[in-house]
mmCIF file of C-alpha atoms in Angstrom:
data_model
loop_
_atom_site.group_PDB
_atom_site.id
_atom_site.type_symbol
_atom_site.label_atom_id
_atom_site.label_comp_id
_atom_site.label_asym_id
_atom_site.label_seq_id
_atom_site.Cartn_x
_atom_site.Cartn_y
_atom_site.Cartn_z
ATOM 1 C CA UNK A 629 6.960 -18.976 1.485
ATOM 2 C CA UNK A 630 6.014 -15.360 2.474
ATOM 3 C CA UNK A 631 8.192 -12.691 0.659
ATOM 4 C CA UNK A 632 6.539 -9.816 2.431
ATOM 5 C CA UNK A 633 4.513 -9.411 5.584
ATOM 6 C CA UNK A 634 2.471 -6.299 6.034
ATOM 7 C CA UNK A 635 0.975 -4.738 9.139
ATOM 8 C CA UNK A 636 -1.710 -2.289 9.104
ATOM 9 C CA UNK A 637 -4.768 -1.335 11.253
ATOM 10 C CA UNK A 638 -7.748 -2.773 8.989
ATOM 11 C CA UNK A 639 -8.597 -3.305 5.192
ATOM 12 C CA UNK A 640 -8.641 -0.036 3.369
ATOM 13 C CA UNK A 641 -10.171 0.346 -0.202
ATOM 14 C CA UNK A 642 -7.068 2.204 -1.498
ATOM 15 C CA UNK A 643 -4.363 -0.309 0.015
ATOM 16 C CA UNK A 644 -5.628 -3.370 -1.242
ATOM 17 C CA UNK A 645 -5.209 -2.884 -4.879
ATOM 18 C CA UNK A 646 -1.415 -1.812 -3.923
ATOM 19 C CA UNK A 647 -1.279 -5.431 -2.148
ATOM 20 C CA UNK A 648 -2.556 -6.863 -5.348
ATOM 21 C CA UNK A 649 -0.278 -5.072 -7.605
ATOM 22 C CA UNK A 650 2.481 -6.399 -5.241
ATOM 23 C CA UNK A 651 1.407 -9.954 -5.936
ATOM 24 C CA UNK A 652 1.139 -9.366 -9.621
ATOM 25 C CA UNK A 653 5.038 -8.929 -9.516
ATOM 26 C CA UNK A 654 5.375 -12.432 -8.036
ATOM 27 C CA UNK A 655 5.652 -11.506 -4.454
ATOM 28 C CA UNK A 656 3.895 -13.588 -2.020
ATOM 29 C CA UNK A 657 2.486 -11.426 0.916
ATOM 30 C CA UNK A 658 0.795 -12.279 4.188
ATOM 31 C CA UNK A 659 -1.240 -9.152 5.671
ATOM 32 C CA UNK A 660 -1.802 -8.829 9.390
ATOM 33 C CA UNK A 661 -4.991 -6.600 10.356
ATOM 34 C CA UNK A 662 -5.400 -5.330 13.799
ATOM 35 C CA UNK A 663 -9.016 -5.706 13.228
ATOM 36 C CA UNK A 664 -11.507 -6.173 10.250
ATOM 37 C CA UNK A 665 -13.233 -2.747 10.135
ATOM 38 C CA UNK A 666 -16.040 -3.040 7.735
ATOM 39 C CA UNK A 667 -14.487 -5.466 5.023
ATOM 40 C CA UNK A 668 -17.099 -7.969 4.262
ATOM 41 C CA UNK A 669 -19.960 -6.496 5.928
ATOM 42 C CA UNK A 670 -22.181 -3.280 6.175
ATOM 43 C CA UNK A 671 -20.629 -0.302 8.048
ATOM 44 C CA UNK A 672 -22.556 2.743 9.189
ATOM 45 C CA UNK A 673 -21.025 6.358 8.259
ATOM 46 C CA UNK A 674 -21.995 8.652 11.187
ATOM 47 C CA UNK A 675 -21.148 11.611 9.585
ATOM 48 C CA UNK A 676 -23.222 10.910 6.590
ATOM 49 C CA UNK A 677 -25.822 9.121 8.574
ATOM 50 C CA UNK A 678 -25.872 6.306 5.966
ATOM 51 C CA UNK A 679 -24.823 2.439 5.610
ATOM 52 C CA UNK A 680 -22.022 1.569 3.351
ATOM 53 C CA UNK A 681 -20.457 -1.687 1.896
ATOM 54 C CA UNK A 682 -17.214 -1.719 -0.070
ATOM 55 C CA UNK A 683 -17.748 -2.460 -3.923
ATOM 56 C CA UNK A 684 -14.615 -4.343 -4.029
ATOM 57 C CA UNK A 685 -13.592 -7.350 -2.091
ATOM 58 C CA UNK A 686 -10.961 -6.154 0.756
ATOM 59 C CA UNK A 687 -9.889 -9.439 2.436
ATOM 60 C CA UNK A 688 -9.931 -12.224 -0.216
ATOM 61 C CA UNK A 689 -7.065 -13.129 -2.910
ATOM 62 C CA UNK A 690 -4.371 -13.070 -0.547
ATOM 63 C CA UNK A 691 -3.088 -14.267 2.840
ATOM 64 C CA UNK A 692 -4.118 -12.275 5.688
ATOM 65 C CA UNK A 693 -4.887 -12.719 9.376
ATOM 66 C CA UNK A 694 -7.110 -10.318 11.635
ATOM 67 C CA UNK A 695 -5.518 -10.250 15.333
ATOM 68 C CA UNK A 696 -8.597 -8.542 16.960
ATOM 69 C CA UNK A 697 -12.307 -9.305 16.796
ATOM 70 C CA UNK A 698 -15.271 -6.789 17.208
ATOM 71 C CA UNK A 699 -16.097 -4.579 18.952
ATOM 72 C CA UNK A 700 -12.850 -2.565 17.903
ATOM 73 C CA UNK A 701 -11.006 -0.121 19.479
ATOM 74 C CA UNK A 702 -7.544 0.927 20.231
ATOM 75 C CA UNK A 703 -7.314 1.197 24.051
ATOM 76 C CA UNK A 704 -3.802 0.057 25.281
ATOM 77 C CA UNK A 705 -5.501 -2.757 27.351
ATOM 78 C CA UNK A 706 -6.854 -4.289 24.378
ATOM 79 C CA UNK A 707 -3.678 -3.618 22.485
ATOM 80 C CA UNK A 708 -1.816 -5.531 25.071
ATOM 81 C CA UNK A 709 -4.046 -8.447 24.946
ATOM 82 C CA UNK A 710 -3.496 -9.320 21.367
ATOM 83 C CA UNK A 711 0.195 -8.343 21.708
ATOM 84 C CA UNK A 712 1.485 -11.803 22.318
ATOM 85 C CA UNK A 713 -0.251 -12.860 18.792
ATOM 86 C CA UNK A 714 0.921 -9.715 16.693
ATOM 87 C CA UNK A 715 4.500 -10.122 18.157
ATOM 88 C CA UNK A 716 4.760 -13.759 17.589
ATOM 89 C CA UNK A 717 3.447 -13.226 14.055
ATOM 90 C CA UNK A 718 5.985 -10.365 13.366
ATOM 91 C CA UNK A 719 8.992 -11.877 14.649
ATOM 92 C CA UNK A 720 8.619 -15.427 13.183
ATOM 93 C CA UNK A 721 10.389 -15.599 9.932
ATOM 94 C CA UNK A 722 12.377 -12.524 10.829
ATOM 95 C CA UNK A 723 14.315 -12.769 7.664
ATOM 96 C CA UNK A 724 11.125 -11.749 5.830
ATOM 97 C CA UNK A 725 10.535 -7.962 5.455
ATOM 98 C CA UNK A 726 7.890 -6.505 7.065
ATOM 99 C CA UNK A 727 6.188 -3.344 5.862
ATOM 100 C CA UNK A 728 4.174 -1.279 8.468
ATOM 101 C CA UNK A 729 1.390 1.156 7.415
ATOM 102 C CA UNK A 730 1.811 3.974 9.888
ATOM 103 C CA UNK A 731 2.444 4.337 13.532
ATOM 104 C CA UNK A 732 -1.141 5.076 14.856
ATOM 105 C CA UNK A 733 -1.228 2.926 18.056
ATOM 106 C CA UNK A 734 1.114 1.817 20.563
ATOM 107 C CA UNK A 735 0.960 -1.482 19.290
ATOM 108 C CA UNK A 736 2.456 -0.641 15.900
ATOM 109 C CA UNK A 737 5.378 1.300 17.611
ATOM 110 C CA UNK A 738 6.204 -1.748 19.713
ATOM 111 C CA UNK A 739 6.567 -4.243 16.896
ATOM 112 C CA UNK A 740 8.476 -1.493 14.971
ATOM 113 C CA UNK A 741 11.110 -1.082 17.922
ATOM 114 C CA UNK A 742 11.178 -4.904 18.291
ATOM 115 C CA UNK A 743 11.936 -5.217 14.460
ATOM 116 C CA UNK A 744 14.758 -2.781 14.751
ATOM 117 C CA UNK A 745 16.212 -4.159 17.868
ATOM 118 C CA UNK A 746 16.241 -7.737 16.359
ATOM 119 C CA UNK A 747 17.806 -6.150 13.194
ATOM 120 C CA UNK A 748 15.000 -7.681 11.033
ATOM 121 C CA UNK A 749 13.920 -5.810 7.866
ATOM 122 C CA UNK A 750 11.301 -3.223 8.428
ATOM 123 C CA UNK A 751 9.750 -0.771 6.184
ATOM 124 C CA UNK A 752 7.295 1.859 6.872
ATOM 125 C CA UNK A 753 5.009 3.943 4.621
ATOM 126 C CA UNK A 754 2.945 6.583 6.499
ATOM 127 C CA UNK A 755 0.652 9.595 5.354
ATOM 128 C CA UNK A 756 1.955 11.730 7.938
ATOM 129 C CA UNK A 757 3.312 15.388 6.732
ATOM 130 C CA UNK A 758 4.634 18.270 8.572
ATOM 131 C CA UNK A 759 1.118 19.833 9.135
ATOM 132 C CA UNK A 760 -0.206 16.646 10.382
ATOM 133 C CA UNK A 761 2.340 15.962 12.638
ATOM 134 C CA UNK A 762 2.522 19.632 14.126
ATOM 135 C CA UNK A 763 -1.173 19.433 14.657
ATOM 136 C CA UNK A 764 -0.757 17.889 18.067
ATOM 137 C CA UNK A 765 2.033 18.285 20.586
ATOM 138 C CA UNK A 766 4.398 15.390 21.018
ATOM 139 C CA UNK A 767 6.435 14.717 23.947
ATOM 140 C CA UNK A 768 10.094 15.114 23.417
ATOM 141 C CA UNK A 769 10.706 11.356 24.104
ATOM 142 C CA UNK A 770 8.505 10.482 21.375
ATOM 143 C CA UNK A 771 9.953 12.716 18.646
ATOM 144 C CA UNK A 772 13.383 11.307 19.608
ATOM 145 C CA UNK A 773 12.077 7.757 19.535
ATOM 146 C CA UNK A 774 10.550 8.349 15.962
ATOM 147 C CA UNK A 775 13.526 10.055 14.799
ATOM 148 C CA UNK A 776 15.580 6.901 16.071
ATOM 149 C CA UNK A 777 13.422 4.430 14.537
ATOM 150 C CA UNK A 778 13.058 5.863 11.076
ATOM 151 C CA UNK A 779 16.728 6.266 11.221
ATOM 152 C CA UNK A 780 17.136 2.499 11.624
ATOM 153 C CA UNK A 781 14.205 1.399 9.088
ATOM 154 C CA UNK A 782 15.266 -0.410 6.169
ATOM 155 C CA UNK A 783 13.124 1.659 3.904
ATOM 156 C CA UNK A 784 10.653 4.659 4.341
ATOM 157 C CA UNK A 785 8.242 5.166 1.637
ATOM 158 C CA UNK A 786 6.143 8.227 0.987
ATOM 159 C CA UNK A 787 3.182 9.616 -0.631
ATOM 160 C CA UNK A 788 3.827 12.710 -2.390
ATOM 161 C CA UNK A 789 5.898 15.623 -1.740
ATOM 162 C CA UNK A 790 4.769 16.834 1.453
ATOM 163 C CA UNK A 791 4.973 13.592 2.930
ATOM 164 C CA UNK A 792 8.602 13.003 1.899
ATOM 165 C CA UNK A 793 9.540 16.424 3.968
#
């Protein structure tokens, strides 16, 4: 039985040690990834102009599922295509808490809203801070929805003082 579900965009080198630390405390996890990213393969960093490969295994040692195969993008049409799989996964075993890593794409917002409406435990962790939030204009409805969701979320985790603010 899974004790915690986690939904995030892709395997990230600083998240996986966190996942393993959770499991070291006898908590069974299942991670849902929007896409695989460069985990387990060579990627290319266009800004540095070099090929890169992670020196730690990012996808083995815990239960995980990858919802979107390459090529990867966050177009709304592609999110809609995989929405039934993602929604089915997050709503199955509703008593199992779900930890969301951020709210960077539409499908994440939809899943978050569904969990709140179904009164299923949902937690969130985000790297957003006041400076990054203010960097781009947000429509009033989005600010309202974010506030509404945050107030109804089981737990909000923060990374440092600025993120907590």
